[in-house]
Amino acid sequence: MTGNKTRNLQISAAILAGGEGRRMGRTDKSCLEISGEKLISRIIRSLEGIFAETFVITRTPENHPELNVRLVGDIFAARSSLTGIHSALHHSRTEHVFVTACDSPFLNRELIAELLSRVEADDDVIIPMHCDGFYEPLCAVYSKRCLPFIEQNLQDNIFQIIRFFPEVRVRAVETEVLKLKDKALETFVNINTPDQLVRVQETVDGTKTDTDDFPLSIPRSAALKLIRKSLRPVQSSYTEVSDCAGQVATDTVCSKISLPEHDRSAMDGFAIQSRLTENASNENPVILAFSGEVRPSCPVSEKNRSGEAVRVLTGGIIPQGTDAVIPFEKVTADKCSISISRPVREGDFIRRAGSDILKGETIVKKGSVISPCDAALLAYAGIRTVPVSPLPSVAVLAVGNELCDPAKETESGLIPADNLILMKSLCARYGVKDIRIAPCANSPESISEAVQANNDCGLIVTTGGTGPGNRDFVFNSVRQAGGSPIFKGLAMHPAKSIFACKLGNSVVIGLPGPPNAVNLAFHTIINPVLSMLQAKSEISSTVSAILTEELKGGREREKLRPCLISEREGKILADPLLDRTLSPRRVMSLSNGIIILPADCGLVPKDAIVQVLRIS
């Protein structure tokens, strides 16, 4: 039946068929037909000979009079997958139960056997896990020891399956291993909508025609090029110089004058002719008479007619006939003369005309972010308005029925959508001011409506609802809302399930749900797109760093790894934070950079030079 580890274990299989089928028009999905065969019958046939027993969890046994398996009902009234798992364990005649859904048309017997081969008697959950951290809870094995923890969560209205995992022993099986048995991981495909049913039927019947011409699983660099190509040209607008800092210049701005316009004093002192002090010393000080005073507000002063000294304040225009300034504290002064006891050099304490900026010199370049110092220099040069690109508006939707508004009191059984706070804070850090955030139910109708309601934003970002199997529904929902695909899937780990669509004047980018993947995707995909929307000349740049620990790259895909960047003895170091005691969230909070390993780079040794993206 299975490998050596489970040779003496009896394992049952339970098929969950008690869902409402809301996205299928409240149809009993187990009764759907593929090539004339009921979906539930197809799944039972897929599991024949593998398990000690196969039984079905259903609330409508009358719909299945033809099935020659045991039909049992739910114990709890709430409709959820966790309720079904609880019923499977309650009714099982064996200690361990393999749980699957009634809408999985492509169960692969070899993949299931591989999963079962890893079950040990003291395991409580044996579950496939994708490289982005997502589990496949409806293609997993559970033990009866999970029952009390599941029951407690159901009583507390907590329906997310993985919430009880910390209480039991979980063995995760990486899907990269399972791919050896099911290359496309079709085992995890689920039918949730009529459109998906049609696609599955066409695939099984051999009538499917691929009319989509958008690329799949492409490199990140290629994805960014496609997004840039899909954007409309940035429209320039003028803003007051007092408000331009932090915005992107849409044209190069040069100074129309030299600054300062005249030679000016850098200190409060006396403007003099330096040649008159050549022989000055303590024993033979030079005595110069002075007359008049030049203030910063004075117009161009007349020529120094006395030929000796003129009192001048900081910023005052240097009088003609003088070529240096000696500070007040460097002279001995009486009512009409000063005593100088050391030579003064030509040019001392004078800010020469044009020393700050020359006429025609560039202050800000097209595509550059205007810094506070740039803004001050623009104002100093007499420029009152500056051509800039409008700041983009961003909408962020966190998809999931289990999510709630993080700014409100958490309802029982729901989880605050922390991705909304993460994305809003990151966008704000990089200059975006108009940011809308909201949780969104994971139904096609809700997603389509939410996307359409925000199509006045330059960028719409969704988190969650992407990936293999039953999680991959946001993409189709965006298409139903009128989105035109740009690409689907990246050759990148994590967050390989990212997609992008064009919707009117908006770009919609779908991200996975784990916050660590969202954080990495923001810096490598979302922030570059924000830069494009502002017509920045530089999208992102990396620096070279020395790797402090060996790190394994990805096969056929770029690998991103959060890291801690530090400097030692003039060298930049990148620590990949591989300490297993650090949770993904902890790693995320500690990191200030991202190591970017190219596809198929293999094992990168310690002390190798890698490229890192600094994140602030």
Coordinates of C-alpha atoms in Angstrom, one line a residue:
M1 CA 0.0 0.0 0.0
T2 CA 2.6 2.5 1.1
G3 CA 6.3 2.8 2.1
N4 CA 7.9 1.0 5.1
K5 CA 7.0 3.6 7.6
T6 CA 3.2 2.9 7.1
R7 CA 3.4 -0.8 6.4
N8 CA 1.7 -1.6 9.7
L9 CA -0.5 1.5 9.9
Q10 CA -4.1 1.3 8.9
I11 CA -5.3 4.6 7.2
S12 CA -8.7 5.5 6.0
A13 CA -9.7 8.1 3.5
A14 CA -12.5 10.6 4.0
I15 CA -14.0 12.7 1.1
L16 CA -15.5 16.0 2.3
A17 CA -18.8 16.6 0.4
G18 CA -20.6 18.9 2.8
G19 CA -19.8 22.3 1.4
E20 CA -22.4 24.9 0.3
G21 CA -20.9 25.3 -3.2
R22 CA -21.5 29.1 -3.0
R23 CA -19.2 29.9 -5.9
M24 CA -20.8 27.2 -7.9
G25 CA -24.3 28.7 -7.5
R26 CA -25.0 26.7 -4.3
T27 CA -24.7 23.4 -6.2
D28 CA -23.7 20.1 -4.6
K29 CA -20.3 19.9 -6.3
S30 CA -20.0 16.2 -5.6
C31 CA -22.8 15.7 -8.1
L32 CA -21.1 17.6 -10.9
E33 CA -20.2 15.4 -13.9
I34 CA -17.0 15.1 -15.9
S35 CA -17.2 12.9 -19.0
G36 CA -20.5 11.5 -17.8
E37 CA -19.2 10.5 -14.4
K38 CA -20.1 12.1 -11.0
L39 CA -17.2 13.9 -9.5
I40 CA -17.6 12.0 -6.2
S41 CA -17.5 8.7 -8.1
R42 CA -14.3 9.8 -9.9
I43 CA -12.6 10.5 -6.6
I44 CA -13.6 7.3 -5.0
R45 CA -12.3 5.4 -8.0
S46 CA -9.0 7.3 -7.7
L47 CA -8.6 6.1 -4.1
E48 CA -9.5 2.4 -4.6
G49 CA -7.0 0.0 -3.2
I50 CA -4.9 2.5 -1.3
F51 CA -6.8 2.8 2.0
A52 CA -8.4 0.5 4.6
E53 CA -11.7 2.2 4.0
T54 CA -13.0 5.2 2.0
F55 CA -16.1 7.0 3.3
V56 CA -17.9 10.3 2.4
I57 CA -18.9 13.2 4.7
T58 CA -22.1 14.6 3.4
R59 CA -25.2 16.4 4.5
T60 CA -27.2 15.2 1.5
P61 CA -26.8 11.4 1.5
E62 CA -30.0 11.2 -0.7
N63 CA -28.0 12.6 -3.6
H64 CA -25.8 9.5 -3.6
P65 CA -27.9 6.4 -3.6
E66 CA -25.5 4.7 -6.1
L67 CA -22.4 5.0 -3.9
N68 CA -21.1 1.7 -2.4
V69 CA -19.3 3.5 0.5
R70 CA -20.2 4.6 4.0
L71 CA -22.0 8.0 4.1
V72 CA -21.8 10.0 7.3
G73 CA -22.7 13.5 8.5
D74 CA -21.2 16.4 10.3
I75 CA -21.2 16.6 14.1
F76 CA -21.1 20.4 14.2
A77 CA -23.6 22.6 12.4
A78 CA -21.2 25.2 11.0
R79 CA -20.2 24.6 7.4
S80 CA -16.5 24.6 7.1
S81 CA -13.6 22.4 6.0
L82 CA -12.6 22.1 9.6
T83 CA -16.0 20.8 10.5
G84 CA -15.5 18.1 7.8
I85 CA -12.1 17.1 9.1
H86 CA -13.6 16.8 12.6
S87 CA -16.4 14.5 11.2
A88 CA -13.8 12.5 9.3
L89 CA -11.8 11.8 12.5
H90 CA -14.9 11.2 14.6
H91 CA -16.3 8.6 12.2
S92 CA -13.0 7.0 11.2
R93 CA -12.4 3.3 12.1
T94 CA -8.7 3.9 12.0
E95 CA -6.3 6.2 14.0
H96 CA -5.2 8.1 10.9
V97 CA -7.4 9.5 8.1
F98 CA -6.4 10.9 4.7
V99 CA -8.8 13.9 4.0
T100 CA -9.6 15.2 0.5
A101 CA -12.3 17.3 -1.0
C102 CA -15.0 16.2 -3.4
D103 CA -14.0 18.8 -6.0
S104 CA -10.5 17.5 -6.6
P105 CA -10.7 15.9 -10.1
F106 CA -7.1 15.0 -10.6
L107 CA -5.9 13.1 -7.5
N108 CA -2.6 11.4 -8.3
R109 CA -2.3 8.0 -6.7
E110 CA 1.6 8.2 -6.7
L111 CA 1.6 11.5 -4.9
I112 CA -0.8 10.2 -2.3
A113 CA 1.3 7.1 -1.8
E114 CA 4.4 9.2 -1.4
L115 CA 2.6 11.3 1.2
L116 CA 1.5 8.2 3.1
S117 CA 4.9 6.7 3.0
R118 CA 6.1 9.5 5.3
V119 CA 3.4 8.9 8.0
E120 CA 4.7 7.6 11.4
A121 CA 2.5 6.4 14.2
D122 CA 3.1 9.4 16.4
D123 CA 2.5 12.0 13.7
D124 CA -0.7 14.0 14.1
V125 CA -0.7 15.9 10.8
I126 CA 1.1 15.0 7.6
I127 CA 0.6 17.7 5.1
P128 CA 2.0 19.0 1.8
M129 CA 3.6 22.4 2.1
H130 CA 4.5 24.7 -0.8
C131 CA 7.8 26.5 -0.9
D132 CA 6.0 29.8 -0.1
G133 CA 4.7 28.3 3.2
F134 CA 1.2 27.4 2.1
Y135 CA -0.2 24.1 3.3
E136 CA -2.7 21.9 1.4
P137 CA -5.0 20.9 4.3
L138 CA -7.4 19.0 2.1
C139 CA -4.8 16.6 0.9
A140 CA -3.4 15.6 4.2
V141 CA -3.4 12.9 6.9
Y142 CA -4.8 13.6 10.4
S143 CA -4.8 11.5 13.6
K144 CA -7.6 11.2 16.1
R145 CA -5.3 13.0 18.6
C146 CA -6.3 16.2 16.8
L147 CA -9.9 15.9 17.8
P148 CA -10.0 17.8 21.1
F149 CA -8.1 20.7 19.7
I150 CA -10.4 20.9 16.6
E151 CA -13.5 20.6 18.8
Q152 CA -12.3 23.5 21.0
N153 CA -11.7 25.7 17.9
L154 CA -15.1 24.9 16.5
Q155 CA -16.7 25.8 19.8
D156 CA -14.8 29.1 19.7
N157 CA -15.9 29.7 16.1
I158 CA -12.3 29.4 14.8
F159 CA -12.5 27.7 11.4
Q160 CA -9.0 28.2 10.0
I161 CA -7.6 24.7 9.8
I162 CA -4.0 25.5 10.7
R163 CA -4.9 27.3 13.9
F164 CA -4.7 24.0 15.9
F165 CA -1.4 23.0 14.4
P166 CA 0.7 24.4 17.3
E167 CA -1.0 21.9 19.6
V168 CA 0.0 18.8 17.7
R169 CA 2.9 17.2 15.9
V170 CA 3.0 18.3 12.3
R171 CA 5.1 16.8 9.6
A172 CA 5.3 19.0 6.5
V173 CA 6.1 17.4 3.2
E174 CA 7.5 19.8 0.6
T175 CA 5.7 19.9 -2.6
E176 CA 9.0 20.0 -4.5
V177 CA 9.4 16.4 -3.4
L178 CA 5.8 15.5 -4.3
K179 CA 6.4 17.0 -7.8
L180 CA 8.5 13.9 -8.5
K181 CA 5.2 12.0 -8.5
D182 CA 2.9 14.7 -9.9
K183 CA 4.9 17.2 -11.9
A184 CA 2.2 19.8 -12.3
L185 CA 0.7 19.2 -8.8
E186 CA -2.7 18.7 -10.4
T187 CA -3.7 16.8 -7.3
F188 CA -4.2 20.2 -5.7
V189 CA -6.5 21.5 -8.4
N190 CA -10.1 22.2 -7.1
I191 CA -13.3 23.1 -8.9
N192 CA -14.9 26.2 -7.3
T193 CA -16.6 28.1 -10.2
P194 CA -18.5 27.2 -13.3
D195 CA -15.6 28.5 -15.4
Q196 CA -13.2 26.2 -13.7
L197 CA -15.6 23.3 -14.2
V198 CA -15.6 24.0 -18.0
R199 CA -11.8 24.1 -18.1
V200 CA -11.5 20.8 -16.3
Q201 CA -14.2 19.2 -18.6
E202 CA -12.3 20.5 -21.7
T203 CA -9.0 19.1 -20.3
V204 CA -10.5 15.7 -19.6
D205 CA -12.4 15.5 -22.8
G206 CA -9.4 16.8 -24.8
T207 CA -11.4 19.7 -26.3
K208 CA -9.6 22.5 -24.5
T209 CA -8.1 25.2 -26.7
D210 CA -5.7 27.6 -25.3
T211 CA -6.7 31.1 -26.4
D212 CA -4.7 32.9 -23.7
D213 CA -1.5 34.5 -25.0
F214 CA -0.1 35.9 -21.8
P215 CA 3.2 34.4 -20.5
L216 CA 3.4 32.0 -17.5
S217 CA 6.1 31.7 -14.9
I218 CA 8.4 34.3 -16.4
P219 CA 11.6 35.9 -14.8
R220 CA 11.0 38.9 -12.6
S221 CA 12.9 41.2 -14.9
A222 CA 10.7 40.2 -17.9
A223 CA 7.6 40.7 -15.8
L224 CA 8.6 44.2 -14.8
K225 CA 9.3 45.1 -18.5
L226 CA 5.8 43.8 -19.4
I227 CA 4.2 45.9 -16.7
R228 CA 6.1 49.0 -17.8
K229 CA 5.0 48.5 -21.3
S230 CA 1.4 48.3 -20.2
L231 CA 1.4 51.6 -18.4
R232 CA 0.2 54.8 -20.0
P233 CA 2.7 57.7 -20.1
V234 CA 2.9 59.6 -16.9
Q235 CA 1.1 63.0 -17.0
S236 CA 3.2 65.9 -15.7
S237 CA 1.8 68.5 -13.4
Y238 CA 3.3 71.5 -11.6
T239 CA 3.5 71.8 -7.9
E240 CA 4.6 74.5 -5.5
V241 CA 8.3 74.3 -4.7
S242 CA 7.4 74.2 -1.0
D243 CA 5.6 70.8 -1.7
C244 CA 7.9 69.2 -4.3
A245 CA 10.2 67.3 -1.9
G246 CA 9.7 63.5 -2.2
Q247 CA 8.1 63.8 -5.7
V248 CA 9.6 62.8 -9.0
A249 CA 10.7 65.5 -11.5
T250 CA 9.2 64.9 -14.9
D251 CA 11.7 67.3 -16.6
T252 CA 15.2 68.4 -15.9
V253 CA 15.2 71.7 -14.1
C254 CA 18.3 74.0 -14.4
S255 CA 19.1 77.3 -12.7
K256 CA 18.4 80.4 -14.7
I257 CA 21.0 82.4 -12.6
S258 CA 24.3 81.9 -10.9
L259 CA 24.2 81.7 -7.1
P260 CA 25.2 83.6 -5.3
E261 CA 24.9 86.3 -8.0
H262 CA 27.8 88.3 -6.5
D263 CA 30.8 87.6 -4.3
R264 CA 29.4 87.7 -0.7
S265 CA 30.9 87.6 2.8
A266 CA 30.9 84.3 4.6
M267 CA 31.5 86.0 8.0
D268 CA 30.8 89.2 9.9
G269 CA 34.0 91.2 9.5
F270 CA 35.8 93.8 7.4
A271 CA 36.3 93.7 3.6
I272 CA 39.8 94.7 2.8
Q273 CA 42.5 94.6 0.1
S274 CA 44.6 91.5 1.0
R275 CA 47.8 93.1 -0.4
L276 CA 47.7 95.7 2.3
T277 CA 48.3 93.1 5.0
E278 CA 51.3 91.3 3.4
N279 CA 53.7 92.5 6.2
A280 CA 51.3 92.4 9.1
S281 CA 52.6 90.9 12.4
N282 CA 52.2 91.2 16.1
E283 CA 55.2 93.6 16.3
N284 CA 54.1 95.6 13.3
P285 CA 50.3 95.5 12.9
V286 CA 48.7 97.1 9.9
I287 CA 46.3 99.9 10.8
L288 CA 43.4 100.5 8.3
A289 CA 40.7 103.0 8.5
F290 CA 37.2 101.8 7.8
S291 CA 34.1 103.5 6.7
G292 CA 30.5 102.3 5.8
E293 CA 28.7 99.0 6.4
V294 CA 27.3 96.5 4.0
R295 CA 24.4 94.3 5.1
P296 CA 22.9 91.2 3.3
S297 CA 19.9 93.2 2.2
C298 CA 22.0 96.0 0.6
P299 CA 22.0 96.3 -3.2
V300 CA 25.3 96.1 -5.1
S301 CA 27.7 98.4 -3.1
E302 CA 29.7 101.1 -4.7
K303 CA 33.5 100.9 -5.1
N304 CA 35.4 101.1 -1.9
R305 CA 36.7 104.6 -2.3
S306 CA 38.7 104.7 0.9
G307 CA 41.0 102.0 -0.4
E308 CA 41.2 100.5 3.1
A309 CA 38.3 98.6 4.9
V310 CA 34.5 98.3 4.9
R311 CA 32.5 96.8 7.7
V312 CA 30.5 93.9 6.1
L313 CA 28.0 91.4 7.6
T314 CA 27.5 87.8 6.7
G315 CA 25.9 87.6 3.2
G316 CA 26.8 91.2 2.3
I317 CA 28.0 91.9 -1.2
I318 CA 31.8 92.3 -1.3
P319 CA 32.6 96.0 -2.2
Q320 CA 34.5 96.6 -5.4
G321 CA 38.2 97.1 -4.7
T322 CA 38.3 94.6 -1.8
D323 CA 39.2 90.9 -2.2
A324 CA 39.1 89.3 1.3
V325 CA 37.2 89.4 4.6
I326 CA 38.8 89.3 8.0
P327 CA 36.4 88.3 10.8
F328 CA 35.7 90.8 13.6
E329 CA 37.4 88.5 16.2
K330 CA 40.6 88.6 14.2
V331 CA 41.1 92.3 14.5
T332 CA 41.5 95.0 17.2
A333 CA 39.0 97.8 16.4
D334 CA 38.4 101.3 17.7
K335 CA 35.9 103.9 16.5
C336 CA 37.4 104.5 13.0
S337 CA 40.2 101.9 12.4
I338 CA 41.2 98.3 12.8
S339 CA 44.5 96.7 13.6
I340 CA 45.5 93.5 11.7
S341 CA 48.4 91.5 13.1
R342 CA 48.7 88.8 10.5
P343 CA 48.5 88.6 6.7
V344 CA 45.2 88.0 5.0
R345 CA 45.0 85.9 1.9
E346 CA 43.0 86.9 -1.2
G347 CA 39.6 85.3 -1.1
D348 CA 39.5 84.6 2.6
F349 CA 35.9 84.2 3.9
I350 CA 34.3 85.1 0.5
R351 CA 31.6 83.1 -1.1
R352 CA 32.4 83.5 -4.8
A353 CA 29.6 84.2 -7.3
G354 CA 28.3 80.9 -8.7
S355 CA 30.0 78.9 -6.0
D356 CA 26.6 77.3 -5.1
I357 CA 25.3 76.8 -8.6
L358 CA 26.1 78.3 -12.0
K359 CA 23.6 79.6 -14.5
G360 CA 22.4 76.6 -16.7
E361 CA 23.6 74.0 -14.2
T362 CA 21.2 71.2 -13.4
I363 CA 19.4 71.2 -10.1
V364 CA 17.3 68.1 -10.5
K365 CA 17.3 65.6 -13.3
K366 CA 14.2 64.2 -15.1
G367 CA 13.1 61.0 -13.3
S368 CA 14.9 61.8 -10.1
V369 CA 13.3 62.1 -6.7
I370 CA 13.5 65.6 -5.4
S371 CA 15.3 65.7 -2.1
P372 CA 14.7 68.3 0.7
C373 CA 18.1 69.8 -0.3
D374 CA 17.1 69.9 -3.9
A375 CA 13.8 71.6 -3.0
A376 CA 15.7 74.2 -1.0
L377 CA 18.1 74.9 -3.9
L378 CA 15.2 75.2 -6.3
A379 CA 13.7 77.9 -4.0
Y380 CA 17.1 79.6 -3.6
A381 CA 17.3 79.8 -7.4
G382 CA 14.0 81.6 -7.5
I383 CA 12.0 78.7 -9.0
R384 CA 8.5 78.7 -7.7
T385 CA 6.8 75.7 -9.4
V386 CA 8.3 72.4 -10.4
P387 CA 7.1 69.8 -13.0
V388 CA 6.4 66.5 -11.2
S389 CA 4.5 63.3 -11.7
P390 CA 1.4 62.9 -9.6
L391 CA 1.8 60.5 -6.7
P392 CA 0.0 57.2 -7.5
S393 CA -3.0 56.1 -5.5
V394 CA -2.9 52.5 -4.3
A395 CA -5.7 50.1 -3.2
V396 CA -4.8 47.0 -1.2
L397 CA -7.3 44.1 -0.8
A398 CA -6.6 41.3 1.7
V399 CA -8.6 38.3 0.3
G400 CA -9.9 35.7 2.8
N401 CA -13.2 34.9 4.6
E402 CA -11.2 34.5 7.8
L403 CA -9.8 38.1 7.7
C404 CA -11.2 41.2 9.3
D405 CA -10.3 44.9 9.4
P406 CA -7.1 45.2 11.6
A407 CA -8.2 48.6 12.8
K408 CA -11.4 47.3 14.4
E409 CA -12.1 44.9 17.2
T410 CA -11.4 41.3 16.1
E411 CA -14.5 39.2 15.8
S412 CA -14.6 35.7 17.2
G413 CA -12.8 33.3 14.9
L414 CA -11.5 36.0 12.5
I415 CA -7.9 37.1 12.0
P416 CA -6.8 40.7 11.6
A417 CA -5.6 41.3 8.1
D418 CA -2.1 42.3 9.0
N419 CA -1.0 42.4 5.4
L420 CA -3.1 45.5 5.0
I421 CA -1.0 47.3 7.6
L422 CA 2.2 45.9 6.2
M423 CA 1.4 47.1 2.6
K424 CA 0.0 50.5 3.7
S425 CA 3.1 51.2 5.8
L426 CA 5.5 50.1 3.1
C427 CA 3.7 52.2 0.4
A428 CA 3.7 55.2 2.8
R429 CA 7.4 54.8 3.5
Y430 CA 8.1 55.1 -0.2
G431 CA 6.1 58.3 -0.6
V432 CA 2.6 57.2 -1.5
K433 CA -0.1 59.1 0.4
D434 CA -3.4 57.9 -1.1
I435 CA -3.6 54.3 0.2
R436 CA -6.9 52.4 0.6
I437 CA -7.0 49.2 2.5
A438 CA -9.8 46.7 3.0
P439 CA -10.4 43.0 3.7
C440 CA -12.2 41.2 0.9
A441 CA -14.3 38.0 1.0
N442 CA -12.8 35.2 -1.2
S443 CA -15.8 34.9 -3.5
P444 CA -15.4 35.8 -7.2
E445 CA -18.3 38.3 -6.9
S446 CA -16.7 40.1 -3.9
I447 CA -13.3 40.2 -5.5
S448 CA -14.6 41.5 -8.8
E449 CA -16.7 44.1 -7.1
A450 CA -13.8 45.3 -4.9
V451 CA -11.4 45.5 -7.9
Q452 CA -13.9 47.4 -10.0
A453 CA -14.7 49.8 -7.1
N454 CA -11.0 50.8 -6.9
N455 CA -10.2 51.0 -10.7
D456 CA -9.5 54.7 -10.3
C457 CA -6.3 53.8 -8.5
G458 CA -3.1 53.5 -10.5
L459 CA -2.2 50.3 -8.6
I460 CA -4.5 47.6 -7.0
V461 CA -2.7 45.0 -4.9
T462 CA -4.4 41.8 -3.6
T463 CA -2.9 39.5 -1.0
G464 CA -4.0 35.9 -0.7
G465 CA -6.0 33.7 -3.0
T466 CA -3.1 32.9 -5.3
G467 CA -1.2 29.6 -5.8
P468 CA -1.9 26.0 -6.7
G469 CA -5.2 24.2 -6.1
N470 CA -8.1 25.9 -4.4
R471 CA -6.2 29.1 -3.6
D472 CA -5.9 30.2 -7.2
F473 CA -9.1 32.1 -7.7
V474 CA -8.3 35.8 -7.5
F475 CA -6.7 35.7 -11.0
N476 CA -10.0 34.6 -12.6
S477 CA -12.0 37.0 -10.5
V478 CA -9.9 39.9 -11.8
R479 CA -10.4 38.7 -15.3
Q480 CA -14.1 38.5 -14.7
A481 CA -13.9 42.2 -13.6
G482 CA -12.5 43.1 -17.0
G483 CA -8.8 42.6 -16.3
S484 CA -6.5 41.7 -19.2
P485 CA -3.6 39.4 -18.1
I486 CA -0.1 40.7 -18.3
F487 CA 1.5 37.6 -16.9
K488 CA 0.7 34.8 -14.5
G489 CA 3.4 33.3 -12.3
L490 CA 7.0 34.3 -11.8
A491 CA 10.2 32.2 -11.9
M492 CA 10.9 33.4 -8.4
H493 CA 10.8 32.0 -4.9
P494 CA 9.0 32.8 -2.8
A495 CA 5.8 34.4 -4.2
K496 CA 6.0 32.5 -7.5
S497 CA 2.2 32.7 -7.8
I498 CA 2.2 36.5 -8.4
F499 CA 0.2 37.7 -11.4
A500 CA -0.5 41.0 -13.0
C501 CA -3.5 42.3 -15.1
K502 CA -4.3 45.6 -16.8
L503 CA -7.7 47.0 -15.8
G504 CA -8.5 50.3 -17.5
N505 CA -5.9 52.7 -16.3
S506 CA -5.0 50.5 -13.3
V507 CA -2.5 47.7 -12.9
V508 CA -3.7 44.8 -10.7
I509 CA -1.0 42.7 -9.0
G510 CA -2.0 39.6 -7.1
L511 CA 0.4 38.5 -4.3
P512 CA 0.3 35.4 -2.1
G513 CA -0.9 35.6 1.5
P514 CA 2.1 35.0 3.9
P515 CA 3.4 38.3 5.2
N516 CA 7.1 37.3 4.6
A517 CA 6.3 36.7 0.9
V518 CA 4.3 39.9 0.7
N519 CA 7.2 41.9 2.2
L520 CA 9.7 40.4 -0.3
A521 CA 7.3 40.9 -3.2
F522 CA 6.8 44.5 -2.2
H523 CA 10.5 45.4 -2.5
T524 CA 11.1 43.4 -5.7
I525 CA 7.8 43.9 -7.6
I526 CA 5.4 46.5 -6.0
N527 CA 8.0 49.2 -5.3
P528 CA 9.5 49.0 -8.8
V529 CA 5.9 49.4 -10.2
L530 CA 5.3 52.4 -7.9
S531 CA 8.6 53.9 -9.4
M532 CA 7.3 53.3 -12.9
L533 CA 4.0 55.0 -12.1
Q534 CA 6.0 58.0 -11.0
A535 CA 8.4 57.8 -14.0
K536 CA 11.4 57.4 -11.8
S537 CA 14.6 56.9 -13.8
E538 CA 15.9 54.3 -11.4
I539 CA 13.6 51.4 -10.6
S540 CA 15.8 49.4 -8.2
S541 CA 19.5 48.7 -7.7
T542 CA 21.6 46.2 -5.9
V543 CA 25.0 46.3 -4.3
S544 CA 27.6 43.5 -3.9
A545 CA 28.0 41.9 -0.5
I546 CA 29.9 39.0 1.0
L547 CA 27.7 36.0 2.0
T548 CA 28.3 35.0 5.7
E549 CA 26.7 31.5 5.3
E550 CA 26.3 29.2 2.4
L551 CA 22.9 29.4 0.7
K552 CA 21.2 27.2 -1.8
G553 CA 19.7 28.8 -4.9
G554 CA 16.5 27.7 -6.7
R555 CA 16.2 25.5 -9.7
E556 CA 15.0 27.3 -12.8
R557 CA 14.0 30.3 -10.7
E558 CA 15.4 33.3 -8.9
K559 CA 15.5 33.0 -5.1
L560 CA 15.0 35.8 -2.7
R561 CA 16.3 35.6 0.9
P562 CA 15.9 38.3 3.5
C563 CA 19.2 39.2 5.1
L564 CA 20.9 41.5 7.6
I565 CA 23.3 43.8 5.9
S566 CA 26.2 45.1 7.9
E567 CA 29.7 46.5 7.3
R568 CA 33.0 45.3 8.8
E569 CA 36.4 46.7 8.0
G570 CA 35.0 48.5 4.9
K571 CA 33.3 45.3 3.5
I572 CA 29.6 44.8 3.1
L573 CA 28.3 41.6 4.6
A574 CA 25.0 39.8 4.0
D575 CA 23.8 37.4 6.7
P576 CA 20.9 35.3 5.4
L577 CA 19.5 34.8 8.9
L578 CA 19.3 31.0 8.7
D579 CA 18.8 30.4 12.5
R580 CA 15.9 27.9 12.6
T581 CA 14.7 29.4 15.9
L582 CA 13.8 32.6 14.1
S583 CA 10.2 32.6 12.8
P584 CA 9.5 34.1 9.3
R585 CA 8.0 37.2 10.9
R586 CA 11.1 37.6 13.1
V587 CA 13.4 37.3 10.1
M588 CA 11.2 39.8 8.3
S589 CA 11.6 42.3 11.2
L590 CA 15.3 41.8 11.5
S591 CA 16.2 42.1 7.9
N592 CA 17.3 45.2 6.1
G593 CA 18.1 43.7 2.8
I594 CA 17.2 41.0 0.3
I595 CA 19.8 38.5 -1.2
I596 CA 18.9 37.9 -4.8
L597 CA 20.3 34.6 -6.1
P598 CA 19.9 34.0 -9.9
A599 CA 18.2 30.9 -11.2
D600 CA 20.2 27.6 -11.2
C601 CA 23.1 29.1 -9.3
G602 CA 23.3 25.9 -7.1
L603 CA 24.9 26.0 -3.7
V604 CA 26.5 29.4 -3.1
P605 CA 29.4 29.0 -0.6
K606 CA 30.2 31.2 2.4
D607 CA 32.3 34.3 1.5
A608 CA 30.9 34.3 -2.1
I609 CA 29.9 37.7 -3.6
V610 CA 26.1 38.0 -3.9
Q611 CA 23.8 40.8 -5.0
V612 CA 21.6 42.4 -2.3
L613 CA 18.8 44.9 -2.4
R614 CA 18.9 47.3 0.4
I615 CA 15.5 47.9 2.1
S616 CA 14.9 50.7 4.6

